[in-house]
């Protein structure tokens, strides 16, 4: 473990409240440099959790985020993790364990979208969507579970979408992959709960991220008009829900899909 990181972790373990010491758990966030992922990383870091920022291509963004968190007395490292490649996932988990410690909280956030008619998608595009959005989450969970089972504790939080619940035209494969995340969450939760591990998911509505940047202003206004709360969600809305699911305040939630959509699909 890096000496500087170790010292900073110890500093973060000491919460300046009546001299009490609270140990924080290591968090691994896939897609950690993206719109939602970066906010999840910040949300955990600001409350003292050491964070591994998983990235596939955005190395500069991940390292800049880690530097920003560390500059604010948090603890973060950038770790390359291509969730489409099992060996890359294994290497990323091993690196995190070596530099920060065992992963106790996994946030499967990384994902891709492809807005197009189903009949216009190539076989490679279909396979890529499923490989990243669904199989990628499975690979990451499989990589961290042995140590979680050994320690009899852990939390896995998967990021799904309301399209995985209700489906979306022109996002057929994306919807199917996110529906798969929901089934994966419910099934895995039953399998590993006896080992003290909780698995839950966040079903995200329309969130203000670059992934939704292709929507026109007119399209966005039409969507907002259908949302009872009258606005699209922010990455912070998702991040706060994720942190709640990782906390002891949700200790009896297991196998649940928490919809964060402003009442849109309720």
XYZ file of N, CA and C in Angstrom:
798
model
N 0.845 -1.195 0.000
C 0.000 0.000 0.000
C 0.880 1.243 0.000
N 0.546 2.242 -0.850
C 1.326 3.473 -0.900
C 1.368 4.130 0.475
N 2.547 4.612 0.880
C 2.689 5.220 2.204
C 1.792 6.447 2.346
N 1.783 7.298 1.317
C 0.962 8.515 1.381
C -0.515 8.165 1.488
N -0.947 7.191 0.671
C -2.345 6.760 0.722
C -2.672 6.190 2.094
N -1.763 5.382 2.633
C -2.006 4.777 3.949
C -2.161 5.844 5.029
N -1.289 6.848 4.991
C -1.380 7.920 5.984
C -2.685 8.688 5.836
N -3.077 8.934 4.588
C -4.329 9.668 4.374
C -5.527 8.842 4.812
N -5.473 7.516 4.589
C -6.563 6.656 5.040
C -6.689 6.735 6.554
N -5.541 6.672 7.248
C -5.584 6.755 8.702
C -6.149 8.092 9.149
N -5.773 9.148 8.463
C -6.313 10.471 8.788
C -7.828 10.484 8.618
N -8.306 9.860 7.549
C -9.745 9.849 7.303
C -10.485 8.935 8.261
N -9.752 7.965 8.836
C -10.395 7.083 9.795
C -10.741 7.832 11.081
N -9.996 8.899 11.341
C -10.222 9.634 12.580
C -11.182 10.784 12.307
N -12.411 10.613 12.687
C -13.425 11.643 12.495
C -13.409 12.553 13.720
N -13.272 13.851 13.482
C -13.095 14.780 14.589
C -14.419 15.080 15.297
N -14.962 14.037 15.886
C -16.198 14.178 16.655
C -15.992 13.493 17.995
N -15.671 14.296 19.008
C -15.475 13.782 20.362
C -14.346 12.755 20.421
N -13.404 12.875 19.480
C -12.234 12.000 19.522
C -12.501 10.559 19.174
N -13.705 10.254 18.648
C -14.024 8.870 18.320
C -13.369 8.477 17.008
N -13.102 7.170 16.836
C -12.490 6.669 15.611
C -13.475 5.732 14.914
N -13.746 6.014 13.628
C -14.638 5.175 12.839
C -13.858 4.654 11.634
N -13.896 3.358 11.406
C -13.219 2.794 10.255
C -14.120 2.894 9.038
N -13.535 3.314 7.910
C -14.269 3.446 6.668
C -13.912 2.296 5.740
N -14.835 1.918 4.888
C -14.659 0.792 4.001
C -14.274 1.254 2.600
N -13.497 0.435 1.907
C -13.045 0.772 0.562
C -14.186 0.609 -0.437
N -14.329 1.612 -1.296
C -15.381 1.623 -2.312
C -14.737 1.540 -3.694
N -15.253 0.678 -4.539
C -14.810 0.605 -5.937
C -15.988 0.993 -6.815
N -15.789 2.015 -7.655
C -16.856 2.520 -8.532
C -16.429 2.336 -9.978
N -17.144 1.515 -10.731
C -16.832 1.379 -12.151
C -17.439 2.567 -12.899
N -16.791 2.958 -13.990
C -17.243 4.156 -14.687
C -17.163 5.369 -13.791
N -16.149 5.385 -12.942
C -16.059 6.396 -11.891
C -15.734 7.786 -12.368
N -15.303 7.940 -13.615
C -14.973 9.274 -14.117
C -16.122 9.899 -14.896
N -17.226 9.177 -15.051
C -18.369 9.677 -15.810
C -19.249 10.618 -15.006
N -20.358 11.037 -15.611
C -21.245 12.005 -14.967
C -21.801 11.542 -13.635
N -22.395 10.361 -13.615
C -22.939 9.818 -12.368
C -21.826 9.231 -11.513
N -20.910 8.513 -12.147
C -19.833 7.865 -11.409
C -18.975 8.820 -10.616
N -18.627 9.958 -11.208
C -17.775 10.925 -10.502
C -18.489 11.497 -9.285
N -19.797 11.686 -9.393
C -20.547 12.209 -8.251
C -20.662 11.159 -7.149
N -20.782 9.898 -7.534
C -20.795 8.814 -6.543
C -19.464 8.779 -5.800
N -18.368 8.910 -6.537
C -17.045 8.917 -5.912
C -16.913 10.071 -4.924
N -17.349 11.248 -5.324
C -17.265 12.420 -4.434
C -18.137 12.236 -3.199
N -19.308 11.659 -3.385
C -20.238 11.463 -2.271
C -19.637 10.559 -1.207
N -18.995 9.481 -1.624
C -18.349 8.583 -0.664
C -17.117 9.237 -0.055
N -16.320 9.894 -0.891
C -15.059 10.471 -0.408
C -15.279 11.546 0.637
N -16.311 12.347 0.461
C -16.519 13.456 1.392
C -16.967 12.981 2.768
N -17.392 11.732 2.861
C -17.751 11.168 4.162
C -16.685 10.183 4.654
N -15.498 10.233 4.036
C -14.367 9.507 4.580
C -14.039 8.158 3.987
N -14.779 7.733 2.967
C -14.502 6.430 2.374
C -13.340 6.514 1.385
N -12.361 5.628 1.451
C -11.342 5.529 0.402
C -12.009 5.010 -0.880
N -11.739 5.653 -2.001
C -12.444 5.343 -3.243
C -11.475 4.960 -4.355
N -11.774 3.853 -5.032
C -11.067 3.473 -6.251
C -11.941 3.884 -7.426
N -11.421 4.755 -8.270
C -12.165 5.283 -9.413
C -11.840 4.426 -10.628
N -12.747 3.530 -10.989
C -12.511 2.672 -12.136
C -12.772 3.413 -13.434
N -11.876 3.253 -14.395
C -12.060 3.896 -15.701
C -11.600 2.940 -16.790
N -12.154 3.121 -17.987
C -11.739 2.324 -19.123
C -10.899 3.132 -20.100
N -11.433 4.295 -20.535
C -10.716 5.122 -21.513
C -10.366 6.514 -20.988
N -11.165 7.011 -20.061
C -10.968 8.387 -19.588
C -9.950 8.444 -18.448
N -8.710 8.113 -18.765
C -7.660 8.104 -17.742
C -7.437 9.494 -17.155
N -7.400 10.497 -18.021
C -7.156 11.868 -17.546
C -8.259 12.333 -16.602
N -9.502 12.023 -16.955
C -10.620 12.415 -16.103
C -10.586 11.722 -14.758
N -10.252 10.428 -14.754
C -10.191 9.664 -13.501
C -9.070 10.177 -12.605
N -7.912 10.450 -13.199
C -6.787 10.936 -12.404
C -7.055 12.347 -11.881
N -7.704 13.183 -12.694
C -8.039 14.533 -12.241
C -9.022 14.483 -11.082
N -9.992 13.561 -11.154
C -10.958 13.407 -10.065
C -10.257 12.932 -8.801
N -9.358 11.968 -8.936
C -8.619 11.473 -7.770
C -7.795 12.590 -7.135
N -7.151 13.388 -7.957
C -6.355 14.508 -7.441
C -7.240 15.511 -6.719
N -8.415 15.771 -7.277
C -9.345 16.714 -6.646
C -9.801 16.210 -5.286
N -10.130 14.928 -5.208
C -10.578 14.339 -3.944
C -9.450 14.353 -2.919
N -8.257 13.982 -3.350
C -7.111 13.965 -2.434
C -6.756 15.367 -1.945
N -6.939 16.368 -2.802
C -6.652 17.749 -2.416
C -7.612 18.256 -1.345
N -8.775 17.609 -1.260
C -9.778 17.997 -0.258
C -9.740 17.046 0.933
N -8.578 16.408 1.149
C -8.336 15.528 2.290
C -9.111 14.216 2.220
N -9.579 13.875 1.021
C -10.159 12.557 0.834
C -9.077 11.581 0.410
N -9.481 10.355 0.110
C -8.546 9.337 -0.350
C -9.108 8.686 -1.600
N -8.390 8.818 -2.716
C -8.876 8.250 -3.971
C -7.712 7.870 -4.867
N -7.919 6.809 -5.645
C -6.948 6.400 -6.651
C -7.707 6.123 -7.948
N -7.043 6.312 -9.073
C -7.612 5.969 -10.372
C -7.086 4.589 -10.771
N -7.997 3.708 -11.176
C -7.627 2.335 -11.503
C -8.219 1.968 -12.861
N -7.364 1.521 -13.781
C -7.880 1.108 -15.089
C -8.705 -0.162 -14.928
N -9.917 -0.126 -15.501
C -10.804 -1.285 -15.394
C -11.745 -1.318 -16.592
N -11.419 -2.150 -17.558
C -12.288 -2.370 -18.715
C -13.209 -3.522 -18.376
N -14.444 -3.212 -18.032
C -15.346 -4.253 -17.533
C -15.768 -5.243 -18.617
N -15.420 -4.956 -19.874
C -15.680 -5.906 -20.954
C -14.624 -6.998 -21.017
N -13.578 -6.854 -20.210
C -12.438 -7.782 -20.202
C -12.253 -8.327 -18.792
N -12.457 -9.627 -18.625
C -12.407 -10.211 -17.287
C -11.053 -10.026 -16.616
N -9.957 -10.180 -17.368
C -8.634 -10.040 -16.772
C -8.402 -8.614 -16.293
N -8.912 -7.639 -17.041
C -8.787 -6.245 -16.628
C -9.522 -6.012 -15.316
N -10.680 -6.621 -15.161
C -11.451 -6.494 -13.919
C -10.678 -7.102 -12.751
N -10.159 -8.297 -12.950
C -9.390 -8.971 -11.897
C -8.169 -8.139 -11.508
N -7.478 -7.616 -12.512
C -6.300 -6.781 -12.235
C -6.676 -5.531 -11.448
N -7.816 -4.925 -11.794
C -8.255 -3.702 -11.120
C -8.582 -3.964 -9.656
N -9.257 -5.070 -9.386
C -9.594 -5.423 -8.003
C -8.317 -5.724 -7.218
N -7.384 -6.448 -7.830
C -6.119 -6.750 -7.155
C -5.340 -5.478 -6.838
N -5.317 -4.535 -7.786
C -4.610 -3.278 -7.558
C -5.256 -2.479 -6.428
N -6.579 -2.466 -6.414
C -7.291 -1.749 -5.359
C -6.992 -2.354 -3.988
N -7.016 -3.675 -3.916
C -6.728 -4.352 -2.643
C -5.305 -4.065 -2.180
N -4.385 -4.005 -3.121
C -2.987 -3.757 -2.783
C -2.777 -2.333 -2.284
N -3.457 -1.364 -2.902
C -3.210 0.043 -2.593
C -4.129 0.610 -1.512
N -5.342 0.081 -1.411
C -6.302 0.624 -0.443
C -6.777 -0.397 0.585
N -6.896 -1.643 0.154
C -7.463 -2.664 1.029
C -8.597 -3.384 0.321
N -9.193 -4.346 0.992
C -10.252 -5.158 0.392
C -11.463 -4.295 0.036
N -12.048 -4.582 -1.116
C -13.248 -3.859 -1.551
C -14.442 -4.334 -0.740
N -15.044 -3.416 -0.013
C -16.238 -3.777 0.753
C -17.511 -3.254 0.110
N -17.378 -2.235 -0.736
C -18.543 -1.679 -1.423
C -18.224 -1.592 -2.909
N -18.970 -2.315 -3.715
C -18.815 -2.259 -5.169
C -20.018 -1.540 -5.758
N -19.745 -0.533 -6.569
C -20.822 0.168 -7.288
C -20.633 -0.105 -8.773
N -21.518 -0.914 -9.328
C -21.480 -1.232 -10.757
C -22.210 -0.134 -11.518
N -21.460 0.888 -11.881
C -22.049 2.069 -12.517
C -21.760 2.160 -14.016
N -20.659 1.596 -14.481
C -20.257 1.752 -15.879
C -21.320 1.203 -16.829
N -21.513 1.916 -17.915
C -22.483 1.461 -18.899
C -22.413 2.289 -20.162
N -23.008 1.768 -21.231
C -23.056 2.480 -22.509
C -24.470 2.413 -23.054
N -24.784 3.351 -23.953
C -26.091 3.386 -24.599
C -25.902 3.478 -26.105
N -26.924 3.093 -26.837
C -26.910 3.201 -28.295
C -28.345 3.420 -28.740
N -28.704 4.681 -28.979
C -30.074 5.019 -29.369
C -30.229 4.804 -30.866
N -30.987 3.785 -31.220
C -31.148 3.426 -32.619
C -32.276 2.414 -32.748
N -32.800 2.272 -33.949
C -33.774 1.216 -34.187
C -33.102 -0.134 -33.969
N -33.815 -1.043 -33.349
C -33.257 -2.366 -33.076
C -32.778 -3.040 -34.358
N -33.548 -2.892 -35.436
C -33.192 -3.548 -36.696
C -31.974 -2.922 -37.360
N -31.569 -1.728 -36.900
C -30.395 -1.072 -37.479
C -29.107 -1.390 -36.720
N -29.226 -2.060 -35.585
C -28.037 -2.398 -34.804
C -27.340 -3.610 -35.390
N -26.030 -3.527 -35.474
C -25.265 -4.687 -35.925
C -25.156 -5.689 -34.781
N -24.779 -6.912 -35.146
C -24.608 -7.930 -34.112
C -23.512 -7.523 -33.135
N -22.454 -6.917 -33.634
C -21.367 -6.464 -32.763
C -21.839 -5.397 -31.783
N -22.693 -4.486 -32.241
C -23.223 -3.436 -31.359
C -24.107 -4.032 -30.277
N -24.898 -5.025 -30.630
C -25.763 -5.687 -29.646
C -24.918 -6.396 -28.591
N -23.926 -7.144 -29.062
C -23.049 -7.883 -28.142
C -22.297 -6.917 -27.227
N -21.842 -5.797 -27.769
C -21.091 -4.818 -26.969
C -21.949 -4.243 -25.849
N -23.199 -3.911 -26.152
C -24.089 -3.357 -25.135
C -24.314 -4.343 -23.991
N -24.606 -5.580 -24.347
C -24.857 -6.597 -23.316
C -23.575 -6.928 -22.563
N -22.470 -6.980 -23.282
C -21.190 -7.322 -22.669
C -20.786 -6.304 -21.609
N -21.018 -5.035 -21.882
C -20.642 -3.992 -20.925
C -21.706 -3.815 -19.848
N -22.938 -3.611 -20.257
C -23.985 -3.236 -19.295
C -24.389 -4.352 -18.348
N -24.393 -5.580 -18.830
C -24.829 -6.699 -17.986
C -23.672 -7.598 -17.564
N -22.941 -8.130 -18.529
C -21.856 -9.047 -18.183
C -20.736 -8.333 -17.433
N -20.532 -7.047 -17.726
C -19.506 -6.289 -17.008
C -19.789 -6.226 -15.520
N -21.051 -5.990 -15.173
C -21.430 -5.951 -13.755
C -21.235 -7.312 -13.109
N -21.535 -8.368 -13.860
C -21.354 -9.725 -13.334
C -19.873 -10.012 -13.082
N -19.018 -9.605 -14.015
C -17.581 -9.835 -13.848
C -17.060 -9.142 -12.583
N -17.479 -7.906 -12.407
C -16.994 -7.148 -11.243
C -17.475 -7.766 -9.935
N -18.735 -8.161 -9.907
C -19.267 -8.786 -8.696
C -18.529 -10.089 -8.399
N -18.280 -10.876 -9.435
C -17.585 -12.149 -9.249
C -16.171 -11.941 -8.726
N -15.538 -10.831 -9.147
C -14.157 -10.564 -8.729
C -14.046 -10.174 -7.262
N -15.052 -9.470 -6.732
C -14.969 -8.997 -5.345
C -15.634 -9.952 -4.355
N -16.483 -10.833 -4.828
C -17.269 -11.664 -3.915
C -16.453 -12.636 -3.053
N -15.420 -13.291 -3.574
C -14.695 -14.237 -2.702
C -14.191 -13.603 -1.411
N -13.632 -12.404 -1.505
C -13.138 -11.736 -0.298
C -14.292 -11.275 0.582
N -15.389 -10.816 -0.030
C -16.562 -10.427 0.756
C -17.122 -11.613 1.520
N -17.198 -12.751 0.850
C -17.707 -13.967 1.498
C -16.781 -14.385 2.636
N -15.485 -14.300 2.386
C -14.518 -14.665 3.432
C -14.675 -13.775 4.653
N -14.923 -12.482 4.425
C -15.041 -11.522 5.519
C -16.460 -11.455 6.093
N -17.403 -12.118 5.408
C -18.813 -12.132 5.834
C -19.416 -10.727 5.869
N -19.021 -9.886 4.921
C -19.609 -8.555 4.824
C -19.297 -7.952 3.455
N -20.205 -7.103 3.009
C -20.002 -6.432 1.733
C -21.309 -5.907 1.183
N -21.200 -4.939 0.289
C -22.371 -4.381 -0.376
C -22.075 -4.238 -1.856
N -23.018 -4.663 -2.680
C -22.931 -4.476 -4.122
C -24.146 -3.669 -4.555
N -23.885 -2.562 -5.223
C -24.967 -1.681 -5.665
C -24.861 -1.531 -7.174
N -25.889 -1.985 -7.869
C -25.905 -1.942 -9.325
C -26.739 -0.765 -9.811
N -26.264 -0.098 -10.852
C -27.026 1.004 -11.427
C -27.789 0.487 -12.639
N -29.101 0.469 -12.516
C -29.968 0.060 -13.615
C -30.664 1.306 -14.163
N -31.777 1.127 -14.808
C -32.498 2.236 -15.429
C -33.988 1.929 -15.431
N -34.792 2.983 -15.440
C -36.241 2.773 -15.556
C -36.573 2.055 -16.867
N -35.692 2.204 -17.872
C -35.942 1.489 -19.131
C -35.810 -0.013 -18.927
N -35.100 -0.435 -17.914
C -35.029 -1.851 -17.597
C -36.317 -2.361 -16.981
N -37.153 -1.442 -16.520
C -38.449 -1.805 -15.936
C -39.595 -1.671 -16.931
N -39.570 -0.611 -17.739
C -40.705 -0.346 -18.630
C -40.349 -0.419 -20.112
N -39.052 -0.442 -20.454
C -38.641 -0.516 -21.841
C -38.704 0.828 -22.538
N -37.890 0.984 -23.582
C -37.874 2.231 -24.339
C -37.682 1.942 -25.820
N -38.515 2.558 -26.636
C -38.351 2.459 -28.082
C -37.000 3.042 -28.476
N -36.355 2.411 -29.434
C -35.043 2.829 -29.936
C -33.919 2.621 -28.917
N -34.236 1.979 -27.809
C -33.210 1.570 -26.842
C -33.515 0.154 -26.364
N -33.823 -0.687 -27.333
C -34.278 -2.045 -27.021
C -33.208 -2.856 -26.298
N -31.997 -2.882 -26.833
C -30.938 -3.695 -26.225
C -30.488 -3.081 -24.905
N -30.394 -1.763 -24.858
C -30.063 -1.088 -23.596
C -31.100 -1.456 -22.534
N -32.374 -1.393 -22.890
C -33.441 -1.735 -21.944
C -33.316 -3.178 -21.486
N -33.022 -4.068 -22.422
C -32.886 -5.486 -22.076
C -31.704 -5.708 -21.134
N -30.595 -5.004 -21.395
C -29.416 -5.171 -20.535
C -29.690 -4.650 -19.128
N -30.431 -3.557 -19.024
C -30.747 -3.001 -17.706
C -31.811 -3.835 -16.984
N -32.697 -4.465 -17.754
C -33.634 -5.425 -17.146
C -32.857 -6.611 -16.592
N -31.808 -7.005 -17.325
C -30.951 -8.078 -16.842
C -30.275 -7.728 -15.526
N -29.876 -6.471 -15.376
C -29.269 -6.013 -14.118
C -30.248 -6.187 -12.964
N -31.510 -5.910 -13.216
C -32.524 -6.052 -12.167
C -32.666 -7.514 -11.752
N -32.747 -8.418 -12.736
C -32.831 -9.841 -12.418
C -31.580 -10.337 -11.721
N -30.430 -9.870 -12.183
C -29.141 -10.229 -11.571
C -29.096 -9.785 -10.116
N -29.555 -8.572 -9.856
C -29.563 -8.027 -8.491
C -30.414 -8.882 -7.563
N -31.613 -9.187 -7.991
C -32.538 -9.938 -7.135
C -32.034 -11.352 -6.865
N -31.499 -12.002 -7.901
C -31.029 -13.375 -7.738
C -29.756 -13.447 -6.892
N -28.787 -12.572 -7.192
C -27.535 -12.593 -6.445
C -27.769 -12.246 -4.978
N -28.703 -11.331 -4.729
C -29.002 -10.946 -3.343
C -29.415 -12.166 -2.521
N -30.248 -13.026 -3.103
C -30.695 -14.224 -2.384
C -29.542 -15.198 -2.158
N -28.618 -15.233 -3.123
C -27.519 -16.197 -3.033
C -26.479 -15.815 -1.987
N -26.193 -14.521 -1.864
C -25.082 -14.111 -0.996
C -25.520 -13.478 0.326
N -26.806 -13.231 0.512
C -27.271 -12.650 1.772
C -26.882 -13.491 2.990
N -26.945 -14.820 2.915
C -26.519 -15.617 4.077
C -25.055 -15.411 4.448
N -24.265 -14.858 3.533
C -22.853 -14.568 3.815
C -22.650 -13.140 4.303
N -23.740 -12.438 4.620
C -23.634 -11.088 5.157
C -23.449 -10.016 4.091
N -23.767 -10.351 2.848
C -23.567 -9.406 1.746
C -24.928 -8.946 1.225
N -25.068 -7.646 1.082
C -26.320 -7.082 0.578
C -26.129 -6.615 -0.860
N -27.091 -6.965 -1.728
C -27.064 -6.548 -3.129
C -28.361 -5.814 -3.428
N -28.246 -4.586 -3.913
C -29.401 -3.774 -4.275
C -29.098 -3.027 -5.567
N -30.098 -2.372 -6.114
C -29.892 -1.621 -7.350
C -30.651 -0.304 -7.307
N -30.136 0.657 -8.052
C -30.813 1.933 -8.261
C -31.311 1.959 -9.698
N -32.603 2.190 -9.863
C -33.197 2.313 -11.194
C -33.314 3.797 -11.502
N -32.405 4.277 -12.351
C -32.312 5.715 -12.599
C -33.273 6.173 -13.693
N -33.880 7.333 -13.449
C -34.690 7.969 -14.471
C -33.807 8.797 -15.387
N -34.358 9.843 -15.972
C -33.563 10.704 -16.849
C -32.670 11.588 -15.981
N -31.377 11.479 -16.200
C -30.394 12.173 -15.368
C -29.570 13.116 -16.253
N -29.208 14.244 -15.705
C -28.445 15.251 -16.435
C -26.983 14.820 -16.564
N -26.698 14.029 -17.605
C -25.346 13.532 -17.853
C -25.046 13.639 -19.351
N -23.762 13.554 -19.708
C -23.391 13.579 -21.127
C -24.072 12.479 -21.941
N -24.418 11.351 -21.306
C -25.067 10.259 -22.028
C -26.397 10.703 -22.631
N -27.054 11.655 -21.964
C -28.331 12.176 -22.467
C -28.155 13.472 -23.251
N -26.905 13.804 -23.573
C -26.632 15.049 -24.276
C -27.149 15.086 -25.699
N -27.471 13.907 -26.270
C -27.962 13.870 -27.647
C -29.418 14.301 -27.759
N -30.104 14.398 -26.624
C -31.513 14.809 -26.655
C -31.621 16.298 -26.949
N -32.541 16.657 -27.825
C -32.753 18.068 -28.144
C -33.466 18.763 -26.992
N -33.457 20.080 -26.996
C -34.157 20.843 -25.953
C -35.646 20.522 -25.956
N -36.215 20.378 -27.155
C -37.641 20.056 -27.257
C -37.935 18.685 -26.660
N -37.063 17.721 -26.974
C -37.254 16.375 -26.416
C -37.150 16.408 -24.896
N -36.176 17.174 -24.398
C -35.979 17.246 -22.957
C -37.177 17.908 -22.272
N -37.687 18.961 -22.860
C -38.849 19.639 -22.280
C -40.072 18.736 -22.273
N -40.211 17.920 -23.304
C -41.333 16.986 -23.358
C -41.228 15.954 -22.240
N -40.010 15.489 -21.999
C -39.791 14.526 -20.910
C -40.090 15.168 -19.565
N -39.564 16.365 -19.360
C -39.758 17.065 -18.080
C -41.241 17.282 -17.802
N -42.011 17.553 -18.844
C -43.458 17.792 -18.661
C -44.178 16.553 -18.144
N -43.566 15.374 -18.320
C -44.171 14.125 -17.838
C -43.659 13.699 -16.467
N -42.689 14.436 -15.918
C -42.127 14.088 -14.613
C -42.856 14.873 -13.524
N -43.534 14.201 -12.607
C -44.307 14.908 -11.575
C -43.506 15.947 -10.798
N -42.223 15.694 -10.523
C -41.430 16.673 -9.783
C -40.975 17.841 -10.654
N -41.214 17.767 -11.947
C -40.972 18.904 -12.828
C -39.529 19.192 -13.162
N -38.654 18.211 -13.045
C -37.250 18.408 -13.411
C -36.612 17.061 -13.701
N -35.485 17.097 -14.436
C -34.714 15.867 -14.594
C -33.839 15.684 -13.366
N -33.335 14.490 -13.197
C -32.515 14.223 -12.023
C -31.090 14.704 -12.193
N -30.403 14.874 -11.080
C -28.989 15.242 -11.088
C -28.169 14.025 -10.675
N -26.897 13.974 -11.062
C -26.044 12.878 -10.602
C -26.029 12.751 -9.078
N -26.178 13.872 -8.396
C -26.197 13.849 -6.931
C -27.393 13.064 -6.397
N -28.528 13.113 -7.099
C -29.705 12.350 -6.670
C -29.389 10.856 -6.638
N -28.664 10.399 -7.641
C -28.293 8.988 -7.700
C -27.226 8.678 -6.654
N -26.235 9.555 -6.542
C -25.123 9.327 -5.614
C -25.605 9.202 -4.175
N -26.520 10.046 -3.783
C -27.029 10.001 -2.404
C -27.792 8.712 -2.132
N -28.526 8.235 -3.133
C -29.243 6.970 -2.962
C -28.259 5.813 -2.852
N -27.205 5.848 -3.658
C -26.182 4.799 -3.600
C -25.520 4.770 -2.222
N -25.167 5.943 -1.726
C -24.520 5.979 -0.406
C -25.466 5.461 0.675
N -26.750 5.773 0.555
C -27.728 5.252 1.512
C -27.752 3.723 1.478
N -27.742 3.154 0.275
C -27.776 1.699 0.155
C -26.500 1.044 0.671
N -25.417 1.813 0.734
C -24.158 1.289 1.262
C -24.034 1.468 2.768
N -24.946 2.224 3.357
C -24.845 2.557 4.772
C -25.628 1.581 5.645
N -25.378 1.667 6.944
C -26.112 0.834 7.894
C -27.577 1.255 8.007
N -27.904 2.449 7.522
C -29.303 2.897 7.554
C -30.190 2.038 6.660
N -29.571 1.304 5.733
C -30.352 0.433 4.843
C -30.035 -1.040 5.124
N -29.689 -1.342 6.354
C -29.183 -2.676 6.695
C -30.189 -3.805 6.462
N -31.480 -3.486 6.330
C -32.470 -4.532 6.091
C -32.998 -4.500 4.657
N -32.334 -3.731 3.795
C -32.690 -3.711 2.375
C -31.775 -4.666 1.629
N -32.366 -5.623 0.941
C -31.579 -6.623 0.219
C -32.398 -7.108 -0.974
N -31.795 -7.061 -2.158
C -32.506 -7.484 -3.358
C -33.534 -6.477 -3.832
N -33.373 -5.218 -3.439
C -34.359 -4.187 -3.768
C -33.918 -3.343 -4.965
N -34.892 -2.854 -5.702
C -34.664 -1.951 -6.827
C -35.279 -0.613 -6.442
N -34.436 0.361 -6.164
C -34.906 1.677 -5.728
C -34.977 2.598 -6.947
N -36.181 3.015 -7.289
C -36.374 3.870 -8.464
C -36.180 5.331 -8.083
N -35.277 5.997 -8.791
C -34.987 7.419 -8.559
C -35.304 8.149 -9.869
N -36.548 8.602 -9.999
C -36.973 9.150 -11.287
C -37.951 10.316 -11.168
N -38.094 10.870 -9.958
C -39.002 12.011 -9.793
C -40.465 11.663 -9.979
N -40.797 10.360 -9.902
C -42.181 9.935 -10.083
C -42.549 9.682 -11.525
N -41.575 9.729 -12.425
C -41.805 9.644 -13.863
C -42.513 8.348 -14.272
N -41.982 7.205 -13.814
C -42.513 5.910 -14.245
C -43.321 5.203 -13.160
N -43.713 5.947 -12.138
C -44.453 5.345 -11.030
C -45.877 5.002 -11.448
